[in-house]
Amino acid sequence: MTFKNPVHRGGSRRGRFEQFAEYASNFTSSPVFFLFCLLLVGFFAAAHIAHLPLELLLLAGESMTAVTLLLLALLKNAEMRAEHAIQRKLDAIAAALLEAHRDEQGQAFEDLRNAIRMEEET
């Protein structure tokens, strides 16, 4: 188990978890997932209105809790990766501006070129 930032775990390549997190993020932003959540909330409300047995009420509540926790983990992972990509872009822009001020073209311009579209990699 590691407590490193997700962008520092796998080096320059994305690992299986990062790929899974991206696929899951794409799925959770789809209309299909929204419909699933709507059905889950509907089941929760219907279970309480119909006074179903306690086991079904617990199933409905715990299902909603599990989905919420999974979404929270995915959201936090995506947030940290996006934040890191933005910071790297800002660093590259600042370094390129410094080089431009010195009338030089060097590594900072190459870093700036590499930083473009970086959010697709992370």
PDB file of C-alpha atoms in Angstrom:
ATOM      1  CA  MET A   1       0.000   0.000   0.000  1.00  0.00           C
ATOM      2  CA  THR A   2       1.273   3.446  -0.851  1.00  0.00           C
ATOM      3  CA  PHE A   3       0.224   6.878   0.296  1.00  0.00           C
ATOM      4  CA  LYS A   4       1.734   8.766  -2.631  1.00  0.00           C
ATOM      5  CA  ASN A   5      -0.222  11.113  -4.842  1.00  0.00           C
ATOM      6  CA  PRO A   6      -1.804   9.112  -7.708  1.00  0.00           C
ATOM      7  CA  VAL A   7       0.296  10.923 -10.316  1.00  0.00           C
ATOM      8  CA  HIS A   8       3.542   9.915  -8.560  1.00  0.00           C
ATOM      9  CA  ARG A   9       2.783   6.223  -8.209  1.00  0.00           C
ATOM     10  CA  GLY A  10       3.227   4.799 -11.666  1.00  0.00           C
ATOM     11  CA  GLY A  11       5.902   6.965 -13.237  1.00  0.00           C
ATOM     12  CA  SER A  12       5.218   8.297 -16.702  1.00  0.00           C
ATOM     13  CA  ARG A  13       2.824   5.464 -17.626  1.00  0.00           C
ATOM     14  CA  ARG A  14      -0.689   5.150 -16.337  1.00  0.00           C
ATOM     15  CA  GLY A  15      -1.367   2.073 -14.282  1.00  0.00           C
ATOM     16  CA  ARG A  16      -4.365  -0.207 -14.251  1.00  0.00           C
ATOM     17  CA  PHE A  17      -6.043   1.724 -11.461  1.00  0.00           C
ATOM     18  CA  GLU A  18      -5.691   5.019 -13.338  1.00  0.00           C
ATOM     19  CA  GLN A  19      -7.190   3.453 -16.452  1.00  0.00           C
ATOM     20  CA  PHE A  20     -10.005   1.917 -14.417  1.00  0.00           C
ATOM     21  CA  ALA A  21     -10.624   5.260 -12.690  1.00  0.00           C
ATOM     22  CA  GLU A  22     -10.861   6.981 -16.080  1.00  0.00           C
ATOM     23  CA  TYR A  23     -13.313   4.399 -17.431  1.00  0.00           C
ATOM     24  CA  ALA A  24     -15.359   4.559 -14.243  1.00  0.00           C
ATOM     25  CA  SER A  25     -15.365   8.355 -14.391  1.00  0.00           C
ATOM     26  CA  ASN A  26     -16.601   8.248 -17.976  1.00  0.00           C
ATOM     27  CA  PHE A  27     -19.310   5.771 -16.994  1.00  0.00           C
ATOM     28  CA  THR A  28     -20.439   7.758 -13.965  1.00  0.00           C
ATOM     29  CA  SER A  29     -20.918  10.839 -16.126  1.00  0.00           C
ATOM     30  CA  SER A  30     -23.152   8.938 -18.550  1.00  0.00           C
ATOM     31  CA  PRO A  31     -26.957   8.956 -18.729  1.00  0.00           C
ATOM     32  CA  VAL A  32     -26.970   5.210 -17.978  1.00  0.00           C
ATOM     33  CA  PHE A  33     -25.361   5.768 -14.580  1.00  0.00           C
ATOM     34  CA  PHE A  34     -27.734   8.645 -13.854  1.00  0.00           C
ATOM     35  CA  LEU A  35     -30.646   6.330 -14.608  1.00  0.00           C
ATOM     36  CA  PHE A  36     -29.128   3.684 -12.323  1.00  0.00           C
ATOM     37  CA  CYS A  37     -28.835   6.232  -9.488  1.00  0.00           C
ATOM     38  CA  LEU A  38     -32.358   7.433 -10.125  1.00  0.00           C
ATOM     39  CA  LEU A  39     -33.631   3.845  -9.888  1.00  0.00           C
ATOM     40  CA  LEU A  40     -31.622   3.297  -6.705  1.00  0.00           C
ATOM     41  CA  VAL A  41     -33.101   6.401  -5.091  1.00  0.00           C
ATOM     42  CA  GLY A  42     -36.550   5.361  -6.315  1.00  0.00           C
ATOM     43  CA  PHE A  43     -36.093   1.929  -4.742  1.00  0.00           C
ATOM     44  CA  PHE A  44     -34.989   3.581  -1.508  1.00  0.00           C
ATOM     45  CA  ALA A  45     -38.048   5.846  -1.427  1.00  0.00           C
ATOM     46  CA  ALA A  46     -40.451   3.082  -2.464  1.00  0.00           C
ATOM     47  CA  ALA A  47     -39.054   0.727   0.178  1.00  0.00           C
ATOM     48  CA  HIS A  48     -39.796   3.263   2.903  1.00  0.00           C
ATOM     49  CA  ILE A  49     -43.202   4.238   1.542  1.00  0.00           C
ATOM     50  CA  ALA A  50     -44.262   0.583   1.196  1.00  0.00           C
ATOM     51  CA  HIS A  51     -42.957  -0.238   4.705  1.00  0.00           C
ATOM     52  CA  LEU A  52     -40.921  -3.165   3.381  1.00  0.00           C
ATOM     53  CA  PRO A  53     -39.058  -5.439   5.794  1.00  0.00           C
ATOM     54  CA  LEU A  54     -36.009  -4.058   7.533  1.00  0.00           C
ATOM     55  CA  GLU A  55     -33.641  -6.191   5.435  1.00  0.00           C
ATOM     56  CA  LEU A  56     -34.781  -4.488   2.220  1.00  0.00           C
ATOM     57  CA  LEU A  57     -34.574  -1.056   3.815  1.00  0.00           C
ATOM     58  CA  LEU A  58     -31.013  -1.796   4.882  1.00  0.00           C
ATOM     59  CA  LEU A  59     -30.173  -3.106   1.406  1.00  0.00           C
ATOM     60  CA  ALA A  60     -31.453   0.102  -0.185  1.00  0.00           C
ATOM     61  CA  GLY A  61     -29.590   2.366   2.236  1.00  0.00           C
ATOM     62  CA  GLU A  62     -26.341   0.434   2.149  1.00  0.00           C
ATOM     63  CA  SER A  63     -26.400   0.302  -1.653  1.00  0.00           C
ATOM     64  CA  MET A  64     -26.673   4.073  -1.800  1.00  0.00           C
ATOM     65  CA  THR A  65     -23.844   4.418   0.725  1.00  0.00           C
ATOM     66  CA  ALA A  66     -21.580   2.104  -1.260  1.00  0.00           C
ATOM     67  CA  VAL A  67     -22.206   3.996  -4.507  1.00  0.00           C
ATOM     68  CA  THR A  68     -21.521   7.289  -2.713  1.00  0.00           C
ATOM     69  CA  LEU A  69     -18.199   6.074  -1.310  1.00  0.00           C
ATOM     70  CA  LEU A  70     -17.062   4.758  -4.688  1.00  0.00           C
ATOM     71  CA  LEU A  71     -17.957   8.042  -6.354  1.00  0.00           C
ATOM     72  CA  LEU A  72     -16.067   9.967  -3.679  1.00  0.00           C
ATOM     73  CA  ALA A  73     -12.919   7.904  -4.273  1.00  0.00           C
ATOM     74  CA  LEU A  74     -13.151   8.399  -8.040  1.00  0.00           C
ATOM     75  CA  LEU A  75     -13.767  12.112  -7.671  1.00  0.00           C
ATOM     76  CA  LYS A  76     -10.795  12.602  -5.371  1.00  0.00           C
ATOM     77  CA  ASN A  77      -8.492  10.638  -7.683  1.00  0.00           C
ATOM     78  CA  ALA A  78      -9.568  12.663 -10.708  1.00  0.00           C
ATOM     79  CA  GLU A  79      -9.224  15.923  -8.769  1.00  0.00           C
ATOM     80  CA  MET A  80      -5.656  15.167  -7.671  1.00  0.00           C
ATOM     81  CA  ARG A  81      -4.570  14.122 -11.152  1.00  0.00           C
ATOM     82  CA  ALA A  82      -6.101  17.207 -12.779  1.00  0.00           C
ATOM     83  CA  GLU A  83      -4.531  19.470 -10.170  1.00  0.00           C
ATOM     84  CA  HIS A  84      -1.115  17.982 -10.833  1.00  0.00           C
ATOM     85  CA  ALA A  85      -1.494  18.396 -14.613  1.00  0.00           C
ATOM     86  CA  ILE A  86      -2.524  22.037 -14.213  1.00  0.00           C
ATOM     87  CA  GLN A  87       0.426  22.725 -11.928  1.00  0.00           C
ATOM     88  CA  ARG A  88       2.879  21.183 -14.387  1.00  0.00           C
ATOM     89  CA  LYS A  89       1.419  23.317 -17.191  1.00  0.00           C
ATOM     90  CA  LEU A  90       1.707  26.471 -15.107  1.00  0.00           C
ATOM     91  CA  ASP A  91       5.296  25.633 -14.218  1.00  0.00           C
ATOM     92  CA  ALA A  92       6.133  25.103 -17.895  1.00  0.00           C
ATOM     93  CA  ILE A  93       4.488  28.392 -18.884  1.00  0.00           C
ATOM     94  CA  ALA A  94       6.352  30.287 -16.188  1.00  0.00           C
ATOM     95  CA  ALA A  95       9.688  28.769 -17.195  1.00  0.00           C
ATOM     96  CA  ALA A  96       9.019  29.530 -20.874  1.00  0.00           C
ATOM     97  CA  LEU A  97       8.181  33.129 -20.032  1.00  0.00           C
ATOM     98  CA  LEU A  98      11.426  33.447 -18.114  1.00  0.00           C
ATOM     99  CA  GLU A  99      13.392  32.084 -21.060  1.00  0.00           C
ATOM    100  CA  ALA A 100      11.553  34.389 -23.458  1.00  0.00           C
ATOM    101  CA  HIS A 101      12.433  37.303 -21.234  1.00  0.00           C
ATOM    102  CA  ARG A 102      16.093  36.288 -21.524  1.00  0.00           C
ATOM    103  CA  ASP A 103      15.760  35.865 -25.332  1.00  0.00           C
ATOM    104  CA  GLU A 104      16.557  32.188 -25.044  1.00  0.00           C
ATOM    105  CA  GLN A 105      14.804  29.128 -26.353  1.00  0.00           C
ATOM    106  CA  GLY A 106      15.660  26.000 -24.503  1.00  0.00           C
ATOM    107  CA  GLN A 107      14.321  23.247 -22.328  1.00  0.00           C
ATOM    108  CA  ALA A 108      11.424  25.329 -20.998  1.00  0.00           C
ATOM    109  CA  PHE A 109       9.898  25.665 -24.455  1.00  0.00           C
ATOM    110  CA  GLU A 110      10.179  21.916 -24.917  1.00  0.00           C
ATOM    111  CA  ASP A 111       8.546  21.377 -21.506  1.00  0.00           C
ATOM    112  CA  LEU A 112       5.764  23.770 -22.497  1.00  0.00           C
ATOM    113  CA  ARG A 113       5.196  21.845 -25.721  1.00  0.00           C
ATOM    114  CA  ASN A 114       5.047  18.585 -23.760  1.00  0.00           C
ATOM    115  CA  ALA A 115       2.642  20.105 -21.218  1.00  0.00           C
ATOM    116  CA  ILE A 116       0.005  20.781 -23.855  1.00  0.00           C
ATOM    117  CA  ARG A 117      -2.775  18.175 -23.649  1.00  0.00           C
ATOM    118  CA  MET A 118      -1.198  16.752 -20.499  1.00  0.00           C
ATOM    119  CA  GLU A 119      -4.615  16.285 -18.848  1.00  0.00           C
ATOM    120  CA  GLU A 120      -5.346  13.529 -21.360  1.00  0.00           C
ATOM    121  CA  GLU A 121      -2.322  11.607 -20.110  1.00  0.00           C
ATOM    122  CA  THR A 122      -3.170  11.894 -16.414  1.00  0.00           C
TER     123      THR A 122
END
